[in-house]
Coordinates of C-alpha atoms in Angstrom, one line a residue:
M1 CA -22.3 -3.4 -12.9
L2 CA -19.4 -1.8 -14.6
Q3 CA -21.5 1.2 -15.5
M4 CA -22.6 1.6 -11.9
A5 CA -18.9 1.3 -10.8
G6 CA -17.9 4.0 -13.3
A7 CA -20.7 6.3 -12.1
I8 CA -19.7 5.9 -8.5
A9 CA -16.0 6.5 -9.2
A10 CA -16.9 9.6 -11.3
E11 CA -19.1 11.1 -8.5
M12 CA -16.4 10.4 -5.9
L13 CA -13.7 12.1 -8.0
E14 CA -15.9 15.0 -8.9
A15 CA -16.9 15.6 -5.3
I16 CA -13.3 15.4 -3.9
F17 CA -11.5 17.4 -6.7
A18 CA -14.1 19.5 -8.4
N19 CA -16.4 20.4 -5.5
F20 CA -14.5 23.1 -3.6
F21 CA -16.7 22.8 -0.6
I22 CA -16.1 19.1 -0.3
F23 CA -12.4 19.6 -0.9
F24 CA -12.3 22.3 1.8
I25 CA -14.1 19.9 4.2
Y26 CA -11.7 17.1 3.3
I27 CA -8.6 19.3 4.1
L28 CA -10.3 20.6 7.3
I29 CA -11.0 17.0 8.5
I30 CA -7.3 16.0 7.8
L31 CA -6.1 19.0 9.8
Y32 CA -8.5 18.1 12.6
I33 CA -7.4 14.5 12.7
K34 CA -3.7 15.6 12.6
A35 CA -4.3 17.7 15.7
Q36 CA -6.0 14.7 17.5
Y37 CA -3.1 12.4 16.6
Q38 CA -0.6 14.9 18.1
K39 CA -1.3 13.7 21.7
Y40 CA -1.3 10.1 20.5
F41 CA 2.2 10.6 18.9
E42 CA 3.5 12.2 22.1
L43 CA 2.5 9.0 24.0
Q44 CA 4.1 6.8 21.4
I45 CA 7.4 8.9 21.6
A46 CA 7.3 8.5 25.4
V47 CA 6.9 4.7 25.1
Y48 CA 8.7 3.7 21.9
G49 CA 11.1 6.6 21.4
K50 CA 9.4 7.5 18.1
P51 CA 5.9 7.4 16.6
E52 CA 4.8 4.1 15.0
R53 CA 4.2 6.0 11.8
S54 CA 4.8 9.5 10.6
I55 CA 1.9 11.9 10.2
T56 CA 2.3 11.6 6.4
E57 CA 1.9 7.8 6.5
V58 CA -1.1 8.1 8.8
A59 CA -2.7 10.6 6.4
E60 CA -2.0 8.3 3.4
H61 CA -3.5 5.4 5.3
I62 CA -6.6 7.3 6.4
I63 CA -7.3 8.6 2.9
L64 CA -6.5 5.5 0.8
S65 CA -8.2 3.0 3.1
G66 CA -11.2 5.4 3.3
L67 CA -11.4 5.7 -0.5
I68 CA -11.4 1.9 -1.0
A69 CA -13.9 1.3 1.8
G70 CA -16.1 4.2 0.5
F71 CA -16.1 2.7 -3.0
A72 CA -17.2 -0.7 -1.7
A73 CA -19.8 0.9 0.6
S74 CA -21.2 3.0 -2.2
F75 CA -22.0 -0.1 -4.2
L76 CA -24.4 -1.1 -1.4
T77 CA -26.0 2.4 -1.0
V78 CA -26.5 2.8 -4.7
A79 CA -27.7 -0.7 -5.3
A80 CA -30.3 -0.3 -2.5
G81 CA -31.4 3.1 -3.9
V82 CA -30.5 5.1 -0.8
T83 CA -31.8 8.6 -1.4
I84 CA -30.8 11.5 0.8
E85 CA -31.9 15.1 0.4
I86 CA -29.2 17.7 0.0
D87 CA -30.6 19.7 3.0
A88 CA -30.3 16.6 5.2
L89 CA -26.5 16.5 4.4
K90 CA -26.1 20.1 5.5
Y91 CA -27.9 19.4 8.8
L92 CA -25.7 16.2 9.3
L93 CA -22.6 18.3 8.9
Y94 CA -23.8 21.0 11.3
I95 CA -24.7 18.4 14.0
M96 CA -21.4 16.5 13.6
C97 CA -19.4 19.8 14.0
L98 CA -21.4 20.5 17.2
L99 CA -20.7 17.0 18.5
M100 CA -17.0 17.3 17.6
I101 CA -16.8 20.3 20.1
I102 CA -18.6 18.4 22.8
D103 CA -16.7 15.1 22.7
L104 CA -14.5 13.4 20.1
R105 CA -16.1 10.0 20.5
L106 CA -19.5 11.5 19.5
V107 CA -18.1 12.3 16.0
C108 CA -20.1 9.5 14.5
I109 CA -22.7 9.3 11.8
S110 CA -24.9 7.2 14.1
Y111 CA -25.3 10.0 16.6
A112 CA -25.7 12.8 14.0
A113 CA -28.2 10.8 11.9
G114 CA -30.1 9.7 15.0
I115 CA -30.4 13.2 16.3
L116 CA -31.5 14.6 12.9
A117 CA -34.1 11.9 12.5
A118 CA -35.4 12.4 16.0
I119 CA -35.8 16.2 15.4
S120 CA -37.6 15.4 12.1
I121 CA -40.0 13.0 13.9
I122 CA -40.7 15.3 16.8
F123 CA -41.0 18.7 15.1
G124 CA -41.9 17.5 11.5
R125 CA -39.0 19.4 10.1
P126 CA -36.7 19.0 8.3
Q127 CA -38.5 16.5 6.2
I128 CA -36.1 13.7 5.4
N129 CA -36.2 10.1 4.1
I130 CA -35.6 8.4 7.5
P131 CA -35.5 4.8 6.1
S132 CA -32.7 5.9 3.7
L133 CA -30.9 7.7 6.4
L134 CA -31.0 4.6 8.6
C135 CA -29.8 2.4 5.8
L136 CA -26.9 4.8 5.2
V137 CA -25.9 4.6 8.8
A138 CA -26.1 0.8 8.8
I139 CA -23.9 0.5 5.7
L140 CA -21.3 2.9 7.1
Q141 CA -21.2 1.1 10.5
L142 CA -20.9 -2.2 8.6
T143 CA -17.9 -0.7 6.7
E144 CA -16.4 0.5 10.0
S145 CA -16.7 -3.0 11.5
F146 CA -14.6 -4.4 8.6
L147 CA -12.1 -1.6 8.8
M148 CA -11.7 -2.4 12.6
R149 CA -11.1 -6.0 11.8
I150 CA -8.6 -5.4 9.0
N151 CA -6.6 -2.8 11.1
K152 CA -6.7 -4.8 14.3
K153 CA -2.9 -5.0 14.6
S154 CA -2.3 -1.2 14.4
G155 CA -3.5 2.0 15.9
Y156 CA -2.8 1.6 19.6
V157 CA -0.2 2.6 22.2
P158 CA 0.5 1.3 25.7
V159 CA -0.1 3.5 28.7
F160 CA -0.1 3.0 32.5
I161 CA -3.2 3.7 34.5
K162 CA -4.6 3.4 38.0
H163 CA -7.1 0.5 38.0
K164 CA -8.7 -0.6 41.2
D165 CA -5.9 1.0 43.3
E166 CA -3.1 -0.7 41.5
I167 CA -0.9 0.1 38.5
A168 CA -2.0 -1.7 35.3
G169 CA -1.0 -1.5 31.7
A170 CA -3.7 -0.6 29.1
F171 CA -3.8 0.0 25.4
L172 CA -5.2 3.2 24.0
I173 CA -6.9 2.6 20.6
R174 CA -7.5 5.4 18.2
R175 CA -8.3 5.0 14.6
F176 CA -9.8 7.4 12.0
W177 CA -11.1 6.8 8.4
M178 CA -12.4 9.3 5.9
V179 CA -15.0 7.5 3.9
P180 CA -16.6 9.2 0.8
I181 CA -20.0 7.6 0.4
V182 CA -22.1 7.9 -2.8
F183 CA -25.9 7.8 -2.8
F184 CA -28.9 9.1 -4.8
T185 CA -30.4 12.6 -4.3
Y186 CA -32.9 14.9 -6.1
L187 CA -31.5 17.8 -8.2
L188 CA -33.1 20.8 -9.8
Q189 CA -31.5 19.8 -13.1
A190 CA -30.5 16.6 -14.8
S191 CA -27.2 15.0 -13.6
I192 CA -24.2 15.1 -16.0
I193 CA -23.3 11.5 -15.0
S194 CA -25.3 8.9 -16.8
L195 CA -27.8 7.0 -14.7
D196 CA -29.0 4.4 -17.2
F197 CA -28.0 1.6 -14.9
V198 CA -30.8 2.7 -12.4
E199 CA -33.4 0.9 -14.5
G200 CA -32.0 -2.4 -13.3
L201 CA -31.9 -1.5 -9.6
P202 CA -34.6 -2.3 -7.1
M203 CA -34.4 1.2 -5.6
F204 CA -35.9 0.1 -2.3
F205 CA -35.4 3.5 -0.6
G206 CA -36.3 5.7 -3.6
T207 CA -39.2 8.1 -2.8
P208 CA -40.9 10.9 -4.7
S209 CA -39.1 14.2 -4.1
I210 CA -40.2 16.2 -1.1
Q211 CA -38.5 19.3 -2.2
G212 CA -40.5 21.6 -4.5
G213 CA -39.2 21.7 -8.0
A214 CA -36.4 19.1 -7.5
M215 CA -37.5 16.4 -9.9
A216 CA -34.3 15.1 -11.4
L217 CA -32.6 12.0 -9.9
G218 CA -28.9 12.4 -9.4
M219 CA -26.0 11.3 -7.3
D220 CA -24.1 13.0 -4.5
C221 CA -21.2 12.2 -2.3
F222 CA -20.7 12.8 1.5
I223 CA -17.5 12.5 3.4
A224 CA -18.1 10.4 6.5
V225 CA -15.6 10.4 9.4
L226 CA -15.5 7.0 11.0
C227 CA -13.8 7.3 14.5
H228 CA -12.9 4.3 16.7
T229 CA -11.6 5.4 20.1
D230 CA -11.3 2.9 22.9
I231 CA -9.1 1.7 25.7
T232 CA -8.5 -2.0 26.6
I233 CA -7.4 -3.1 30.1
T234 CA -8.7 -6.7 30.3
K235 CA -8.0 -7.9 26.8
H236 CA -5.2 -7.9 24.2
P237 CA -5.7 -5.0 21.8
E238 CA -6.2 -7.3 18.8
K239 CA -8.9 -9.3 20.6
K240 CA -10.6 -6.1 21.8
S241 CA -10.7 -4.8 18.2
I242 CA -12.2 -8.1 17.0
E243 CA -14.8 -8.0 19.8
T244 CA -15.8 -4.4 19.0
S245 CA -15.9 -5.2 15.3
R246 CA -18.3 -8.1 15.9
M247 CA -20.6 -5.9 18.0
R248 CA -20.6 -3.1 15.4
F249 CA -21.3 -5.7 12.7
G250 CA -24.3 -7.0 14.7
Y251 CA -25.5 -3.5 15.3
S252 CA -25.3 -2.6 11.6
I253 CA -27.2 -5.8 10.5
V254 CA -30.0 -5.2 13.0
L255 CA -30.2 -1.5 11.9
L256 CA -30.3 -2.5 8.3
M257 CA -33.2 -4.8 8.8
I258 CA -35.1 -2.1 10.7
A259 CA -34.4 0.3 7.8
F260 CA -35.9 -2.1 5.3
A261 CA -38.9 -2.8 7.6
S262 CA -39.5 0.9 8.0
I263 CA -40.1 1.4 4.3
D264 CA -43.6 -0.1 4.6
I265 CA -44.2 0.1 8.4
R266 CA -44.1 3.7 9.5
W267 CA -43.8 3.1 13.3
M268 CA -40.6 1.1 12.6
E269 CA -38.9 4.5 12.0
Y270 CA -39.3 5.3 15.7
I271 CA -37.6 2.0 16.6
G272 CA -34.9 2.6 14.1
V273 CA -34.1 6.1 15.3
A274 CA -34.0 4.9 19.0
F275 CA -31.8 1.9 18.1
C276 CA -29.6 4.1 15.9
L277 CA -28.7 6.2 19.0
L278 CA -29.1 3.8 21.9
G279 CA -27.6 0.7 20.2
H280 CA -24.4 2.6 19.4
E281 CA -24.2 4.1 22.9
G282 CA -25.0 0.7 24.4
I283 CA -21.9 -0.8 22.8
Y284 CA -19.8 2.0 24.2
F285 CA -21.1 1.6 27.8
Y286 CA -20.8 -2.2 27.6
S287 CA -17.2 -1.9 26.6
R288 CA -16.5 0.7 29.3
Y289 CA -18.2 -1.4 32.0
S290 CA -16.5 -4.6 31.0
E291 CA -13.1 -2.9 31.1
R292 CA -13.6 -1.2 34.4
T293 CA -15.0 -4.3 36.2
G294 CA -12.8 -7.0 34.7
A295 CA -9.4 -8.2 35.8
P296 CA -6.5 -6.3 34.1
I297 CA -4.4 -8.6 31.8
Y298 CA -1.3 -6.3 32.1
S299 CA -1.1 -6.0 35.9
A300 CA 2.2 -6.2 37.8
V301 CA 3.1 -9.6 39.3
R302 CA 4.7 -10.5 42.6
R303 CA 7.1 -12.9 40.9
G304 CA 8.7 -12.3 37.5
L305 CA 8.4 -9.4 35.1
R306 CA 5.2 -8.9 33.0
I307 CA 5.6 -7.9 29.3
M308 CA 3.4 -5.0 28.4
D309 CA 4.5 -4.8 24.7
V310 CA 7.1 -6.2 22.4
L311 CA 8.9 -3.7 20.2
P312 CA 8.9 -4.4 16.4
G313 CA 12.1 -6.0 15.1
S314 CA 13.4 -6.6 18.7
H315 CA 15.1 -9.7 20.0
A316 CA 12.0 -10.4 22.1
Q317 CA 9.9 -10.5 18.9
Q318 CA 12.3 -12.9 17.3
M319 CA 12.1 -15.2 20.3
G320 CA 8.3 -15.3 20.1
L321 CA 7.7 -13.5 23.4
E322 CA 4.1 -12.0 23.5
R323 CA 2.2 -9.3 25.3
G324 CA 1.1 -10.6 28.8
D325 CA 3.9 -13.1 29.1
I326 CA 5.9 -13.2 32.4
I327 CA 9.7 -13.5 32.3
M328 CA 10.6 -15.7 35.2
S329 CA 14.4 -16.2 34.6
I330 CA 17.2 -15.6 32.1
N331 CA 20.0 -18.1 32.2
K332 CA 18.8 -19.3 35.6
N333 CA 18.9 -15.7 37.0
D334 CA 15.6 -14.8 38.6
I335 CA 14.0 -11.7 37.0
Q336 CA 11.9 -9.2 39.0
T337 CA 12.7 -5.9 37.4
D338 CA 14.0 -4.2 34.2
E339 CA 17.3 -3.8 36.0
G340 CA 17.4 -7.6 36.5
V341 CA 17.0 -8.0 32.7
R342 CA 19.8 -5.6 32.0
E343 CA 22.1 -7.3 34.5
A344 CA 21.4 -10.7 33.0
L345 CA 22.3 -9.5 29.5
R346 CA 25.1 -7.2 30.6
D347 CA 27.9 -9.3 29.1
F348 CA 26.2 -9.6 25.6
P349 CA 25.5 -13.3 25.8
C350 CA 25.3 -15.1 22.4
Y351 CA 23.1 -17.9 23.8
T352 CA 20.2 -17.5 26.3
W353 CA 17.5 -19.6 27.7
I354 CA 14.5 -17.8 29.2
R355 CA 11.8 -19.3 31.4
V356 CA 8.5 -17.8 30.5
L357 CA 5.0 -18.1 32.0
G358 CA 2.7 -17.4 29.0
W359 CA -0.3 -15.1 29.2
D360 CA -2.4 -18.3 28.7
G361 CA -0.9 -19.8 31.9
K362 CA 1.4 -22.3 30.2
E363 CA 5.1 -22.3 31.1
R364 CA 7.8 -22.7 28.5
T365 CA 11.5 -22.2 28.0
V366 CA 12.7 -20.1 25.1
E367 CA 16.2 -20.6 23.7
Y368 CA 17.7 -17.9 21.6
R369 CA 21.0 -17.6 19.7
C370 CA 22.6 -14.4 18.6
Y371 CA 26.0 -15.0 17.1
P372 CA 28.6 -13.6 17.0
A373 CA 28.0 -10.2 18.7
G374 CA 25.4 -11.3 21.3
Y375 CA 22.8 -8.8 22.6
N376 CA 22.1 -6.8 25.8
S377 CA 18.5 -5.8 25.4
L378 CA 15.3 -7.7 24.9
G379 CA 13.2 -4.8 23.4
I380 CA 10.2 -5.0 25.7
I381 CA 8.0 -2.7 27.7
S382 CA 7.3 -4.1 31.1
V383 CA 4.6 -3.5 33.7
P384 CA 6.3 -1.9 36.7
R385 CA 5.3 -2.4 40.3
E386 CA 5.5 1.4 40.8
K387 CA 5.1 4.2 38.3
E388 CA 5.4 7.9 38.9
V389 CA 3.1 8.9 36.0
T390 CA -0.3 7.2 35.5
Y391 CA -3.5 8.3 33.9
K392 CA -7.2 8.2 34.7
T393 CA -9.2 6.1 32.3
E394 CA -11.5 9.2 31.8
Y395 CA -8.5 11.1 30.4
F396 CA -8.7 8.9 27.3
E397 CA -12.4 8.0 27.3
R398 CA -13.6 11.6 26.9
I399 CA -11.7 14.0 24.6
S400 CA -13.6 17.3 24.4
I401 CA -12.5 20.5 22.6
L402 CA -14.9 22.5 24.8
Q403 CA -13.5 21.0 28.0
N404 CA -9.9 21.5 26.8
I405 CA -10.6 25.2 26.2
V406 CA -12.2 25.5 29.7
N407 CA -9.3 23.7 31.3
R408 CA -6.7 25.9 29.6
F409 CA -8.6 29.0 30.7
R410 CA -8.5 27.7 34.3
G411 CA -5.0 26.4 34.0
V412 CA -6.1 22.8 34.8
D413 CA -4.3 19.8 33.5
K414 CA -6.2 16.5 33.7
M415 CA -3.1 14.4 33.6
I416 CA -2.2 13.0 37.1

């Protein structure tokens, strides 16, 4: 076990720091993610007054969490004997670059691997180890499901949208991870990293080399970009992340079982390739359908003031106010607007009692003391009855480099 861990760590470090091509790809991906986060930061500044985290902190989180997740995932790929041809990696990279131009949400190993495997089945080239490729996708999706669950409390920003002819609050979710994944491959010469531990592994997916002259077993590393983009209208963002995480977990487990079955049953490869593409796309369309047809949780109310978000470190957070709660009154003053909140707190009261209708339908009274200075702001973002600037859900659901170029050429702005 320790020898395998050492070999995985050595391959990851060599790929990132000694392989100039991988290092270049690593930097390129970071720059691309930075560009994608720019619009996200602009929304955060508009809502909170500043970004949740700086771009440096975001980059550190993406890299460090990706390294840890990649190291854990590599244990599974190496233990299972996942073997991917070097040419297959190049094709995966080409396909992902093409998908990146078409739509950001398609930048996913499931789509790239599914397309590559489908081409291999239909045209007979390139010849790839499809069971290994399916297993690799399943393990990466399993890793992403855990990353979604762990990071459920971050990576989103509130926006206002038009939903069923009314203004509603929504949360835009956008998360990226750069996950280096280690697996077996066939080389023209023996690997410099010791592979003595291989004798104790089952090597379920190991197959004879299909590349002429490549007879030496070695290890290689691939940088996978895991991208979670979503928008939630009918659920709290944490609950939405957990729900999506569960669906991705189920998807990865089913795909993993199909991958193992396809080792001995050839026709299971066809099912695996179809499920690899359609299963992932099905999760996306189910999520979009449920959000569009469901009742918005952050809609404006006729009586009271709905809380869209609670700012970190604010008085509202210390009181225990939550997203979706409705403020009915402050010190017996009925509240209908943000101006009403400011008026109720104009004299910097040191003691307040706030009547709240919780997002769960239960009414409660919150008492809050702030001695000796008092306070004049709750620190909340509310859902207004009218809003000058709203967005179409499609503005967030489809982010296309190609479409952006066309829109700039035409002078079209999709914001409304």
